[in-house]
C-alpha positions as a Python dict, from the first residue, in 0.01 Angstrom:
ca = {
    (1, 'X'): (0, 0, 0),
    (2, 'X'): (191, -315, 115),
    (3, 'X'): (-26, -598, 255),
    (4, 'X'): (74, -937, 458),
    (5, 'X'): (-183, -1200, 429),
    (6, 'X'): (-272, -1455, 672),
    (7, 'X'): (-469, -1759, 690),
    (8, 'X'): (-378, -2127, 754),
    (9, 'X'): (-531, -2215, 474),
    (10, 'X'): (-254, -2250, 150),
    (11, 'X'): (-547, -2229, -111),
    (12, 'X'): (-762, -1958, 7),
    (13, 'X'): (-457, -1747, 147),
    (14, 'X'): (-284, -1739, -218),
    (15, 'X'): (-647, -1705, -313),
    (16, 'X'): (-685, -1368, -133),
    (17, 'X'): (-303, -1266, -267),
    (18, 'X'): (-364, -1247, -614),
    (19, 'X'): (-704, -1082, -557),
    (20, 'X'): (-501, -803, -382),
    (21, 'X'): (-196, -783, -577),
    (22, 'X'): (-399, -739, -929),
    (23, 'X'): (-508, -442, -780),
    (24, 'X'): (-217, -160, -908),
    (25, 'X'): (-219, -6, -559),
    (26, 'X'): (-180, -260, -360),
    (27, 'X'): (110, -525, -311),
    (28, 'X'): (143, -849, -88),
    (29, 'X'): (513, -833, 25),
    (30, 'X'): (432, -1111, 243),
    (31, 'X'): (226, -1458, 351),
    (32, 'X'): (227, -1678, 650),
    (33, 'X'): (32, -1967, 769),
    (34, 'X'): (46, -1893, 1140),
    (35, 'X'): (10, -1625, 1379),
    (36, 'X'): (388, -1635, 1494),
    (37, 'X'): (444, -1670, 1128),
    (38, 'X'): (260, -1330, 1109),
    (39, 'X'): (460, -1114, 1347),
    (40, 'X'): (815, -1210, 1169),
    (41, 'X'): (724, -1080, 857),
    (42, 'X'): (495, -775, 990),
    (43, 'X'): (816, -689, 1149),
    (44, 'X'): (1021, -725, 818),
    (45, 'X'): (808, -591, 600),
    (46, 'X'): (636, -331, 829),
    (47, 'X'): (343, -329, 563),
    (48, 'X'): (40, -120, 623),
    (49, 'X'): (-255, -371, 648),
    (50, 'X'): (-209, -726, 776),
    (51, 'X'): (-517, -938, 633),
    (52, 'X'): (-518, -1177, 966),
    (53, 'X'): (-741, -1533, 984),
    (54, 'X'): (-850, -1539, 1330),
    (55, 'X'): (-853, -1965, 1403),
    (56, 'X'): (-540, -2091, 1324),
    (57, 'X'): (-321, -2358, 1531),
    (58, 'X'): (-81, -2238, 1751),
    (59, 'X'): (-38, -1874, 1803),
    (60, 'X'): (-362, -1757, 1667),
    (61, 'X'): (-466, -1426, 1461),
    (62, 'X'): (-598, -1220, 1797),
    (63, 'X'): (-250, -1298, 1990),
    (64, 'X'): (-74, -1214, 1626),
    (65, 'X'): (-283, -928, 1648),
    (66, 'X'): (-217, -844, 2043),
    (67, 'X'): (165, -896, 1938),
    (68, 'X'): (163, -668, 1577),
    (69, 'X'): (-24, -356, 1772),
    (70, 'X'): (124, -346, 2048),
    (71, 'X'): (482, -351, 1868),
    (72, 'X'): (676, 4, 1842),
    (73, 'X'): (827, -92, 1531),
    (74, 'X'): (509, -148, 1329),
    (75, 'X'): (314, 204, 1460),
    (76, 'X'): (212, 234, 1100),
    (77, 'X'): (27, -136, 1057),
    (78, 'X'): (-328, -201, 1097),
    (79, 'X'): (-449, -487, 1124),
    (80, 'X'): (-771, -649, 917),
    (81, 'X'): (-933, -991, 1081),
    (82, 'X'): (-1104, -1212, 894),
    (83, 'X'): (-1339, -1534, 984),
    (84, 'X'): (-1599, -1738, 905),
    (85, 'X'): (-1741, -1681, 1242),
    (86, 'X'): (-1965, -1372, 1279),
    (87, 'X'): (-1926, -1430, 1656),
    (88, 'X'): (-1948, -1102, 1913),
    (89, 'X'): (-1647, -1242, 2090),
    (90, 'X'): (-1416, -1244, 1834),
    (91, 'X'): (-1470, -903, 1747),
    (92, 'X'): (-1480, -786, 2107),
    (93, 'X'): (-1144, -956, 2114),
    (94, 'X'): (-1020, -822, 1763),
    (95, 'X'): (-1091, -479, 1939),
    (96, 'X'): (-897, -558, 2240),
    (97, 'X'): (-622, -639, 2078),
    (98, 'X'): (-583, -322, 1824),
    (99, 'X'): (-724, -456, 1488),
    (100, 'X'): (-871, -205, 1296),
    (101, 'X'): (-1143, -393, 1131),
    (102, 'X'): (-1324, -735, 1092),
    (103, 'X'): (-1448, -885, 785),
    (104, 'X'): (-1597, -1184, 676),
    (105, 'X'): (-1484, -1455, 492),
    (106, 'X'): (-1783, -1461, 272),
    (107, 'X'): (-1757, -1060, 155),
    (108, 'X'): (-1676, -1033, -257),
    (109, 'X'): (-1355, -956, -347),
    (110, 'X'): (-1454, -583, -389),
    (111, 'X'): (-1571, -535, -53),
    (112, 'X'): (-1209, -687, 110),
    (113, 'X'): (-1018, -469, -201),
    (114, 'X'): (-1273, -162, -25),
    (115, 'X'): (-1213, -320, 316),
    (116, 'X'): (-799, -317, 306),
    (117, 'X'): (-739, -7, 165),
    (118, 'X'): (-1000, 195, 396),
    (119, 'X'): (-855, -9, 654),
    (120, 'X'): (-499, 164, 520),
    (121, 'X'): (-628, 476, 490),
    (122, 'X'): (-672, 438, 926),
    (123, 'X'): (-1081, 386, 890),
    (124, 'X'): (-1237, 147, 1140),
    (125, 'X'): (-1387, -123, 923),
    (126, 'X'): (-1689, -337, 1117),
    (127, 'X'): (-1963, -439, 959),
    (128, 'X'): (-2268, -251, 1056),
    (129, 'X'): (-2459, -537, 1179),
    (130, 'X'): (-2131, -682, 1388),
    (131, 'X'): (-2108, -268, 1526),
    (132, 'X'): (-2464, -264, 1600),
    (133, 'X'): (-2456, -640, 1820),
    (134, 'X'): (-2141, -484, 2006),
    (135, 'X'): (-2279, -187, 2067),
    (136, 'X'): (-2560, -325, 2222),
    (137, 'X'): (-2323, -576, 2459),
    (138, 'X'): (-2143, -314, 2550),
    (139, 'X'): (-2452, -122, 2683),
    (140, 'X'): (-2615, -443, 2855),
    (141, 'X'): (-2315, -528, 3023),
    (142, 'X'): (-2287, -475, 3367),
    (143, 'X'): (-1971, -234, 3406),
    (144, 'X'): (-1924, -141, 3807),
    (145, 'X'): (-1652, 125, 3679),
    (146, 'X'): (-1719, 392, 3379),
    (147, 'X'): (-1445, 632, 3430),
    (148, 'X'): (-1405, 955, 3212),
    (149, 'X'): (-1026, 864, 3223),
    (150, 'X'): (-893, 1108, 2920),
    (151, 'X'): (-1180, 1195, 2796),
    (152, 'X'): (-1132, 1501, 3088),
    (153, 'X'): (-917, 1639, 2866),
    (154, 'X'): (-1187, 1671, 2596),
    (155, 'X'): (-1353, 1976, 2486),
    (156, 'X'): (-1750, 1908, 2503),
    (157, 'X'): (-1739, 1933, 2138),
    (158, 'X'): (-1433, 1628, 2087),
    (159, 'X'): (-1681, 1441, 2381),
    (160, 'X'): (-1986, 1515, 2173),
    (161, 'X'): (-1784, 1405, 1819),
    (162, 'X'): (-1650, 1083, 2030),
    (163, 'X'): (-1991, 989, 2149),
    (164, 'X'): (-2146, 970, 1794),
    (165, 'X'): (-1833, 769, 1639),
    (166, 'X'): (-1880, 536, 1960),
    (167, 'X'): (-2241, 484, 1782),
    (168, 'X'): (-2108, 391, 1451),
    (169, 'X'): (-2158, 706, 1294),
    (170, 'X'): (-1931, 792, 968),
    (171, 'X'): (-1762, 1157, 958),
    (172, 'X'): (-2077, 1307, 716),
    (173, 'X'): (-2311, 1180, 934),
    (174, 'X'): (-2146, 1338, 1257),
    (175, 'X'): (-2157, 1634, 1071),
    (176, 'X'): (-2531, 1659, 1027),
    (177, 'X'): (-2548, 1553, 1372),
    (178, 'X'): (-2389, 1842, 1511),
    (179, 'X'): (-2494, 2144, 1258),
    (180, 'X'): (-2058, 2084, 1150),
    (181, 'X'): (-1848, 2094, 845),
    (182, 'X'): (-1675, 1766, 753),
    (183, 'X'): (-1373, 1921, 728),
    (184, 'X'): (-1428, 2034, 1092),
    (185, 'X'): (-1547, 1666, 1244),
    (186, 'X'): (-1183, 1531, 1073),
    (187, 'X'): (-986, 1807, 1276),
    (188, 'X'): (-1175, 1696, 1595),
    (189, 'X'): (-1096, 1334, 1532),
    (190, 'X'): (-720, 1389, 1446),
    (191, 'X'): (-739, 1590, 1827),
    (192, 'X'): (-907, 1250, 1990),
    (193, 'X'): (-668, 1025, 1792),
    (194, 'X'): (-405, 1214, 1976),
    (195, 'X'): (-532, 1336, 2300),
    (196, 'X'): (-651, 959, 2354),
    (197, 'X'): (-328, 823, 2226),
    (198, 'X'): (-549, 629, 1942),
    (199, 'X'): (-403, 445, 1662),
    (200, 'X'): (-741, 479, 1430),
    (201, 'X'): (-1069, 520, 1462),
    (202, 'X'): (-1143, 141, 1601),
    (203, 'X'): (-937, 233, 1903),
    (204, 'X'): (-1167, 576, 1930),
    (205, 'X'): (-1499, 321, 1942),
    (206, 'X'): (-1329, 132, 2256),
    (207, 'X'): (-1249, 477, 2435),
    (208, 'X'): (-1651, 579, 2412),
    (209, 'X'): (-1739, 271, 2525),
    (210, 'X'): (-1505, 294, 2796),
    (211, 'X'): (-1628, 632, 2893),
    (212, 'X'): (-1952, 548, 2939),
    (213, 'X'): (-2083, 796, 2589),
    (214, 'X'): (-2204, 545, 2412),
    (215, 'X'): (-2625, 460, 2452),
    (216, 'X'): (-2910, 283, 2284),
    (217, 'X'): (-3075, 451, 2012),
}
């Protein structure tokens, strides 16, 4: 799995390479310091996970995010964001902009080792306490429009699967949930990821909370 890693910072990003390179299946083909920086080598190195710092001066890691997502040539890259800043905005952004997951600065090397190769793998990576907060702004937000948009094309089943991943639940979980198979909630999410025209599972989240499926528990 080939990583970019990027954070202003020249101590803590070499820091976070040669956690991730010791790891035999993963390799940092690239590092930059900025978030223009971090578009010209996602594009030539078109690696799977970009580790992205989200304050950095000029372009910064949501734009380099905005930029990296919503570029044809790098389909296959997700993108990781990482702060200090446990703040709902920058993960509402994050989202916005196409990243795949959002980690903290503070997690132990095993948890961003976890967090970039899940994050590879196309899993939505958010902390359950940052998914629970958003969750919860996203329901006490006034919204004057909740349209079904695509999720017309749905079967009540893919509606019912969306609704629960909207909620933060993982695949086993949705399973229970509906009296399912596993292997039959990851057919129904590979038919969402394409019906929706979703890049992972992050991008699934957005479209439940767009729809209107997702409620307070």
């Amino acid at each position: 799995m080939k990583i970019v890693v990027v954070d202003d910072q020249k101590l803590l990003r070499q820091s976070l390479a040669v956690i991730l390179d010791h790891e035999p299946d993963l390799t940092v083909v690239g590092q930059a310091g900025d978030g223009a920086e971090a578009v010209l080598r996602a594009r030539a190195t078109q690696p799977d996970v970009v580790l992205m710092d989200v304050r950095m001066p000029g372009v910064d890691g949501l734009e380099a995010t905005r930029r990296i997502c919503a570029d044809p040539v790098l389909g296959g890259t997700r993108v990781l964001v990482l702060s200090m800043f446990e703040l709902d905005e920058y993960v509402y952004q994050a989202l916005q902009a196409g990243a795949s997951g959002f980690l903290l600065k503070d997690a132990p090397p095993e948890e961003l080792v976890d967090a970039v190769r899940r994050t590879g793998r196309g899993e939505s990576l958010f902390a359950p306490s940052i998914l629970t907060r958003l969750i919860a702004h996203y329901v006490a937000a006034p919204r004057p429009e909740r349209p079904a948009g695509a999720v017309r094309d749905l079967t009540q089943r893919e509606v019912d699967v969306l609704a629960l991943i909207g909620n933060g639940l993982a695949n086993d979980e949705i399973a229970l949930a509906l009296g399912i198979a596993v292997k039959t909630v990851k057919t129904h999410i590979t038919h969402l990821l394409a019906k929706l025209s979703a890049r992972d599972r992050a991008q699934l989240v957005i479209a439940a909370f767009n729809a209107g499926l997702v409620r307070p528990r």
